[in-house]
N, CA and C atoms as an extended XYZ file, in Angstrom:
372
Properties=species:S:1:pos:R:3:atomname:S:1:resname:S:1:resid:I:1 pbc="F F F"
N       175.344      109.027       71.285 N   MET     1
C       175.339      107.578       71.282 CA  MET     1
C       174.567      107.091       70.055 C   MET     1
N       175.112      106.137       69.346 N   ILE     2
C       174.486      105.585       68.148 CA  ILE     2
C       173.611      104.406       68.548 C   ILE     2
N       172.359      104.485       68.121 N   LYS     3
C       171.417      103.406       68.428 CA  LYS     3
C       171.596      102.273       67.419 C   LYS     3
N       171.709      101.073       67.929 N   GLU     4
C       171.838       99.890       67.079 CA  GLU     4
C       170.494       99.605       66.400 C   GLU     4
N       170.510       99.253       65.123 N   PRO     5
C       169.248       98.906       64.462 CA  PRO     5
C       168.649       97.648       65.084 C   PRO     5
N       167.313       97.649       65.160 N   GLU     6
C       166.622       96.504       65.750 CA  GLU     6
C       166.718       95.264       64.862 C   GLU     6
N       166.779       95.475       63.556 N   HIS     7
C       166.840       94.358       62.616 CA  HIS     7
C       167.956       94.616       61.623 C   HIS     7
N       168.600       93.565       61.221 N   ASP     8
C       169.627       93.737       60.202 CA  ASP     8
C       168.981       93.810       58.815 C   ASP     8
N       169.759       94.197       57.846 N   HIS     9
C       169.265       94.379       56.479 CA  HIS     9
C       168.675       93.086       55.909 C   HIS     9
N       169.305       91.959       56.180 N   LYS    10
C       168.838       90.669       55.661 CA  LYS    10
C       167.448       90.327       56.203 C   LYS    10
N       167.241       90.554       57.507 N   THR    11
C       165.938       90.286       58.122 CA  THR    11
C       164.873       91.198       57.530 C   THR    11
N       165.202       92.479       57.374 N   CYS    12
C       164.244       93.425       56.783 CA  CYS    12
C       163.901       93.028       55.349 C   CYS    12
N       164.900       92.650       54.587 N   SER    13
C       164.666       92.244       53.197 CA  SER    13
C       163.750       91.029       53.114 C   SER    13
N       163.955       90.061       53.997 N   LYS    14
C       163.088       88.872       54.023 CA  LYS    14
C       161.654       89.256       54.369 C   LYS    14
N       161.497       90.150       55.341 N   SER    15
C       160.157       90.591       55.738 CA  SER    15
C       159.473       91.331       54.600 C   SER    15
N       160.209       92.204       53.946 N   ILE    16
C       159.635       92.959       52.829 CA  ILE    16
C       159.251       92.012       51.696 C   ILE    16
N       160.080       91.020       51.415 N   MET    17
C       159.771       90.042       50.374 CA  MET    17
C       158.509       89.257       50.733 C   MET    17
N       158.367       88.897       51.998 N   ALA    18
C       157.178       88.162       52.444 CA  ALA    18
C       155.923       89.020       52.289 C   ALA    18
N       156.023       90.308       52.601 N   VAL    19
C       154.885       91.222       52.420 CA  VAL    19
C       154.543       91.324       50.937 C   VAL    19
N       155.545       91.430       50.082 N   HIS    20
C       155.304       91.472       48.634 CA  HIS    20
C       154.607       90.200       48.157 C   HIS    20
N       155.029       89.055       48.668 N   ASP    21
C       154.390       87.785       48.300 CA  ASP    21
C       152.921       87.776       48.711 C   ASP    21
N       152.650       88.226       49.932 N   ALA    22
C       151.268       88.271       50.424 CA  ALA    22
C       150.430       89.236       49.589 C   ALA    22
N       150.991       90.398       49.293 N   MET    23
C       150.250       91.387       48.512 CA  MET    23
C       150.012       90.903       47.082 C   MET    23
N       150.920       90.121       46.548 N   TYR    24
C       150.730       89.567       45.210 CA  TYR    24
C       149.474       88.686       45.178 C   TYR    24
N       149.277       87.898       46.221 N   VAL    25
C       148.127       86.997       46.290 CA  VAL    25
C       146.846       87.763       46.626 C   VAL    25
N       146.938       88.749       47.514 N   LEU    26
C       145.752       89.445       48.017 CA  LEU    26
C       145.476       90.758       47.296 C   LEU    26
N       146.314       91.110       46.339 N   ASN    27
C       146.222       92.389       45.653 CA  ASN    27
C       144.911       92.532       44.884 C   ASN    27
N       144.493       93.748       44.738 N   GLY    28
C       143.299       94.037       43.961 CA  GLY    28
C       142.201       94.607       44.831 C   GLY    28
N       141.222       95.129       44.166 N   ARG    29
C       140.124       95.812       44.848 CA  ARG    29
C       139.183       94.854       45.582 C   ARG    29
N       139.096       93.603       45.138 N   TRP    30
C       138.016       92.733       45.582 CA  TRP    30
C       138.407       91.564       46.468 C   TRP    30
N       139.627       91.094       46.400 N   LYS    31
C       139.979       89.828       47.056 CA  LYS    31
C       139.762       89.849       48.563 C   LYS    31
N       140.170       90.920       49.221 N   ILE    32
C       139.990       90.993       50.676 CA  ILE    32
C       138.499       90.956       51.022 C   ILE    32
N       137.676       91.659       50.256 N   SER    33
C       136.229       91.653       50.511 CA  SER    33
C       135.629       90.266       50.309 C   SER    33
N       136.078       89.572       49.293 N   ILE    34
C       135.592       88.211       49.039 CA  ILE    34
C       135.996       87.291       50.187 C   ILE    34
N       137.254       87.359       50.580 N   ILE    35
C       137.742       86.525       51.682 CA  ILE    35
C       136.994       86.853       52.966 C   ILE    35
N       136.791       88.141       53.236 N   ALA    36
C       136.066       88.546       54.447 CA  ALA    36
C       134.650       87.971       54.442 C   ALA    36
N       133.989       88.001       53.311 N   SER    37
C       132.633       87.450       53.212 CA  SER    37
C       132.618       85.950       53.463 C   SER    37
N       133.655       85.265       53.007 N   LEU    38
C       133.714       83.811       53.163 CA  LEU    38
C       134.254       83.374       54.520 C   LEU    38
N       134.749       84.318       55.323 N   CYS    39
C       135.262       83.968       56.658 CA  CYS    39
C       134.163       83.399       57.549 C   CYS    39
N       132.934       83.785       57.294 N   PHE    40
C       131.845       83.437       58.197 CA  PHE    40
C       130.886       82.401       57.636 C   PHE    40
N       130.834       82.280       56.308 N   ASN    41
C       129.849       81.387       55.695 CA  ASN    41
C       130.353       80.803       54.392 C   ASN    41
N       129.806       79.655       54.049 N   THR    42
C       129.905       79.146       52.689 CA  THR    42
C       128.842       79.896       51.906 C   THR    42
N       129.217       80.441       50.752 N   LEU    43
C       128.272       81.259       49.989 CA  LEU    43
C       128.178       80.796       48.543 C   LEU    43
N       126.978       80.932       47.995 N   ARG    44
C       126.785       80.684       46.574 CA  ARG    44
C       127.315       81.883       45.794 C   ARG    44
N       127.576       81.667       44.526 N   PHE    45
C       128.100       82.730       43.671 CA  PHE    45
C       127.198       83.962       43.726 C   PHE    45
N       125.886       83.749       43.598 N   THR    46
C       124.960       84.890       43.585 CA  THR    46
C       124.944       85.627       44.924 C   THR    46
N       125.114       84.893       46.022 N   ASP    47
C       125.181       85.536       47.340 CA  ASP    47
C       126.438       86.399       47.453 C   ASP    47
N       127.554       85.879       46.964 N   LEU    48
C       128.795       86.659       46.964 CA  LEU    48
C       128.648       87.904       46.100 C   LEU    48
N       127.995       87.764       44.978 N   LEU    49
C       127.783       88.889       44.070 CA  LEU    49
C       127.003       90.006       44.762 C   LEU    49
N       126.019       89.626       45.575 N   ARG    50
C       125.247       90.620       46.341 CA  ARG    50
C       126.060       91.198       47.493 C   ARG    50
N       126.844       90.349       48.148 N   GLU    51
C       127.560       90.762       49.348 CA  GLU    51
C       128.758       91.664       49.049 C   GLU    51
N       129.453       91.406       47.957 N   VAL    52
C       130.619       92.213       47.588 CA  VAL    52
C       130.112       93.334       46.686 C   VAL    52
N       129.758       94.425       47.308 N   GLU    53
C       129.099       95.537       46.630 CA  GLU    53
C       129.963       96.135       45.518 C   GLU    53
N       129.372       96.203       44.321 N   GLY    54
C       130.026       96.861       43.202 CA  GLY    54
C       130.787       95.951       42.252 C   GLY    54
N       130.976       94.693       42.616 N   ILE    55
C       131.741       93.779       41.756 CA  ILE    55
C       130.830       93.216       40.662 C   ILE    55
N       131.377       93.054       39.469 N   SER    56
C       130.614       92.438       38.381 CA  SER    56
C       130.747       90.917       38.467 C   SER    56
N       129.843       90.224       37.824 N   GLY    57
C       129.902       88.767       37.811 CA  GLY    57
C       131.181       88.252       37.178 C   GLY    57
N       131.609       88.894       36.098 N   LYS    58
C       132.830       88.487       35.407 CA  LYS    58
C       134.051       88.660       36.313 C   LYS    58
N       134.111       89.789       37.014 N   MET    59
C       135.247       90.047       37.906 CA  MET    59
C       135.223       89.096       39.100 C   MET    59
N       134.038       88.839       39.665 N   LEU    60
C       133.933       87.906       40.788 CA  LEU    60
C       134.419       86.525       40.366 C   LEU    60
N       134.011       86.090       39.202 N   SER    61
C       134.438       84.789       38.691 CA  SER    61
C       135.959       84.738       38.554 C   SER    61
N       136.551       85.787       38.023 N   ARG    62
C       138.005       85.843       37.844 CA  ARG    62
C       138.734       85.816       39.190 C   ARG    62
N       138.232       86.602       40.153 N   GLU    63
C       138.880       86.670       41.463 CA  GLU    63
C       138.751       85.342       42.209 C   GLU    63
N       137.592       84.705       42.126 N   LEU    64
C       137.404       83.409       42.779 CA  LEU    64
C       138.325       82.350       42.178 C   LEU    64
N       138.473       82.379       40.872 N   LYS    65
C       139.382       81.430       40.210 CA  LYS    65
C       140.814       81.633       40.713 C   LYS    65
N       141.233       82.886       40.845 N   ASN    66
C       142.576       83.184       41.339 CA  ASN    66
C       142.738       82.731       42.785 C   ASN    66
N       141.712       82.946       43.603 N   LEU    67
C       141.768       82.506       45.001 CA  LEU    67
C       141.810       80.980       45.091 C   LEU    67
N       141.116       80.300       44.177 N   GLU    68
C       141.195       78.829       44.111 CA  GLU    68
C       142.608       78.381       43.747 C   GLU    68
N       143.202       79.036       42.760 N   GLU    69
C       144.561       78.686       42.327 CA  GLU    69
C       145.571       78.845       43.461 C   GLU    69
N       145.302       79.791       44.353 N   ASN    70
C       146.190       80.023       45.494 CA  ASN    70
C       145.770       79.235       46.728 C   ASN    70
N       144.856       78.280       46.536 N   GLN    71
C       144.417       77.344       47.576 CA  GLN    71
C       143.778       78.028       48.785 C   GLN    71
N       143.132       79.164       48.542 N   LEU    72
C       142.457       79.882       49.620 CA  LEU    72
C       140.960       79.600       49.636 C   LEU    72
N       140.415       79.212       48.487 N   VAL    73
C       138.974       79.000       48.335 CA  VAL    73
C       138.739       77.686       47.597 C   VAL    73
N       137.672       76.988       47.994 N   THR    74
C       137.247       75.812       47.229 CA  THR    74
C       135.901       76.100       46.586 C   THR    74
N       135.713       75.515       45.426 N   ARG    75
C       134.483       75.666       44.648 CA  ARG    75
C       133.812       74.307       44.618 C   ARG    75
N       132.536       74.269       45.008 N   THR    76
C       131.787       73.017       45.016 CA  THR    76
C       130.555       73.177       44.136 C   THR    76
N       130.432       72.308       43.150 N   VAL    77
C       129.259       72.302       42.277 CA  VAL    77
C       128.281       71.289       42.845 C   VAL    77
N       127.088       71.764       43.203 N   LEU    78
C       126.063       70.894       43.782 CA  LEU    78
C       125.182       70.324       42.676 C   LEU    78
N       124.749       69.102       42.863 N   ASN    79
C       123.912       68.422       41.884 CA  ASN    79
C       122.458       68.831       42.090 C   ASN    79
N       122.165       70.053       41.723 N   THR    80
C       120.808       70.587       41.846 CA  THR    80
C       120.362       71.077       40.477 C   THR    80
N       119.087       71.379       40.384 N   HIS    81
C       118.575       71.946       39.140 CA  HIS    81
C       117.877       73.247       39.453 C   HIS    81
N       118.334       74.381       39.008 N   PRO    82
C       119.574       74.561       38.243 CA  PRO    82
C       120.801       74.309       39.118 C   PRO    82
N       121.936       74.142       38.473 N   ILE    83
C       123.188       73.854       39.179 CA  ILE    83
C       123.521       75.004       40.123 C   ILE    83
N       123.919       74.649       41.326 N   THR    84
C       124.328       75.626       42.331 CA  THR    84
C       125.820       75.458       42.581 C   THR    84
N       126.522       76.581       42.662 N   VAL    85
C       127.957       76.560       42.946 CA  VAL    85
C       128.185       77.298       44.257 C   VAL    85
N       128.880       76.631       45.176 N   GLU    86
C       129.193       77.227       46.478 CA  GLU    86
C       130.697       77.422       46.612 C   GLU    86
N       131.046       78.448       47.380 N   TYR    87
C       132.454       78.744       47.651 CA  TYR    87
C       132.656       78.811       49.150 C   TYR    87
N       133.802       78.300       49.584 N   GLN    88
C       134.160       78.401       50.997 CA  GLN    88
C       135.665       78.529       51.116 C   GLN    88
N       136.096       79.085       52.239 N   LEU    89
C       137.525       79.166       52.488 CA  LEU    89
C       138.064       77.785       52.798 C   LEU    89
N       139.252       77.519       52.337 N   THR    90
C       139.950       76.292       52.706 CA  THR    90
C       140.499       76.479       54.118 C   THR    90
N       141.036       75.421       54.669 N   GLU    91
C       141.690       75.537       55.974 CA  GLU    91
C       142.813       76.580       55.881 C   GLU    91
N       143.546       76.537       54.790 N   TYR    92
C       144.614       77.510       54.554 CA  TYR    92
C       144.041       78.923       54.428 C   TYR    92
N       142.900       79.054       53.750 N   GLY    93
C       142.244       80.355       53.617 CA  GLY    93
C       141.832       80.931       54.959 C   GLY    93
N       141.437       80.062       55.874 N   HIS    94
C       141.039       80.522       57.213 CA  HIS    94
C       142.211       81.099       58.001 C   HIS    94
N       143.450       80.835       57.570 N   THR    95
C       144.595       81.448       58.257 CA  THR    95
C       144.614       82.960       58.052 C   THR    95
N       143.824       83.462       57.115 N   LEU    96
C       143.732       84.907       56.871 CA  LEU    96
C       142.725       85.596       57.787 C   LEU    96
N       141.953       84.836       58.553 N   LYS    97
C       140.907       85.434       59.392 CA  LYS    97
C       141.470       86.451       60.372 C   LYS    97
N       142.596       86.168       60.975 N   GLU    98
C       143.200       87.107       61.925 CA  GLU    98
C       143.556       88.428       61.227 C   GLU    98
N       144.037       88.332       60.003 N   ILE    99
C       144.361       89.536       59.229 CA  ILE    99
C       143.087       90.305       58.906 C   ILE    99
N       142.038       89.602       58.509 N   ILE   100
C       140.753       90.237       58.199 CA  ILE   100
C       140.207       90.927       59.444 C   ILE   100
N       140.278       90.256       60.594 N   ASP   101
C       139.814       90.856       61.853 CA  ASP   101
C       140.608       92.113       62.182 C   ASP   101
N       141.921       92.073       61.993 N   SER   102
C       142.765       93.247       62.254 CA  SER   102
C       142.428       94.389       61.301 C   SER   102
N       142.201       94.069       60.025 N   LEU   103
C       141.808       95.099       59.062 CA  LEU   103
C       140.464       95.720       59.430 C   LEU   103
N       139.529       94.892       59.867 N   ALA   104
C       138.213       95.398       60.268 CA  ALA   104
C       138.340       96.336       61.465 C   ALA   104
N       139.130       95.956       62.441 N   LYS   105
C       139.339       96.796       63.624 CA  LYS   105
C       140.000       98.115       63.226 C   LYS   105
N       141.025       98.041       62.393 N   TRP   106
C       141.705       99.245       61.945 CA  TRP   106
C       140.745      100.136       61.150 C   TRP   106
N       139.964       99.532       60.245 N   GLY   107
C       139.011      100.293       59.435 CA  GLY   107
C       137.957      100.985       60.279 C   GLY   107
N       137.481      100.303       61.301 N   TYR   108
C       136.496      100.887       62.211 CA  TYR   108
C       137.083      102.113       62.902 C   TYR   108
N       138.282      101.967       63.448 N   ASN   109
C       138.925      103.093       64.129 CA  ASN   109
C       139.292      104.208       63.156 C   ASN   109
N       139.722      103.862       61.976 N   HIS   110
C       140.069      104.865       60.967 CA  HIS   110
C       138.846      105.704       60.598 C   HIS   110
N       137.726      105.040       60.413 N   ARG   111
C       136.491      105.766       60.079 CA  ARG   111
C       136.133      106.756       61.182 C   ARG   111
N       136.317      106.339       62.431 N   LYS   112
C       136.017      107.226       63.557 CA  LYS   112
C       136.949      108.438       63.559 C   LYS   112
N       138.220      108.209       63.274 N   ILE   113
C       139.180      109.318       63.240 CA  ILE   113
C       138.837      110.276       62.104 C   ILE   113
N       138.586      109.746       60.941 N   ILE   114
C       138.311      110.568       59.767 CA  ILE   114
C       137.009      111.344       59.926 C   ILE   114
N       136.026      110.758       60.571 N   THR   115
C       134.751      111.453       60.755 CA  THR   115
C       134.764      112.353       61.981 C   THR   115
N       135.916      112.451       62.657 N   GLY   116
C       136.059      113.376       63.779 CA  GLY   116
C       135.645      112.822       65.118 C   GLY   116
N       135.330      111.561       65.178 N   LYS   117
C       134.939      110.965       66.450 CA  LYS   117
C       136.174      110.463       67.171 C   LYS   117
N       136.091      110.414       68.460 N   LYS   118
C       137.211      109.956       69.278 CA  LYS   118
C       137.427      108.454       69.083 C   LYS   118
N       138.692      108.086       68.903 N   MET   119
C       139.021      106.668       68.719 CA  MET   119
C       138.846      105.918       70.028 C   MET   119
N       138.163      104.800       69.949 N   GLU   120
C       137.983      103.955       71.124 CA  GLU   120
C       138.881      102.740       70.998 C   GLU   120
N       139.413      102.330       72.093 N   GLN   121
C       140.199      101.101       72.099 CA  GLN   121
C       139.227       99.934       72.224 C   GLN   121
N       139.369       98.992       71.333 N   ALA   122
C       138.526       97.797       71.403 CA  ALA   122
C       138.998       96.933       72.562 C   ALA   122
N       138.050       96.355       73.235 N   ALA   123
C       138.392       95.484       74.367 CA  ALA   123
C       139.082       94.237       73.851 C   ALA   123
N       140.055       93.802       74.608 N   GLY   124
C       140.620       92.523       74.286 CA  GLY   124
C       141.945       92.560       73.731 C   GLY   124
């Protein structure tokens, strides 16, 4: 008996294109880490620099600019001396929180598997 495919070619192509679009925006070593850091707090540039381990100031600036262009992050310059710049996720940026949570859960379980510990199912 021949099993019918669950999805037709057109549906699969659309899904793959959507994944490519998402990866184009989120691609790179740092963007997911930056977004994850901003999921919970508004952060100053220097705080982000400390929180995203290993990133240079130049690279952080470039990645934040790209995230701003994609309407995921807003940059606010505060009228302080010296000038303080804060970053936060936009409402649209917060739509990525579920993805970040799923990645965190997967990463936690992956680490347990790789280190030889038994995988636990997270409640919920």
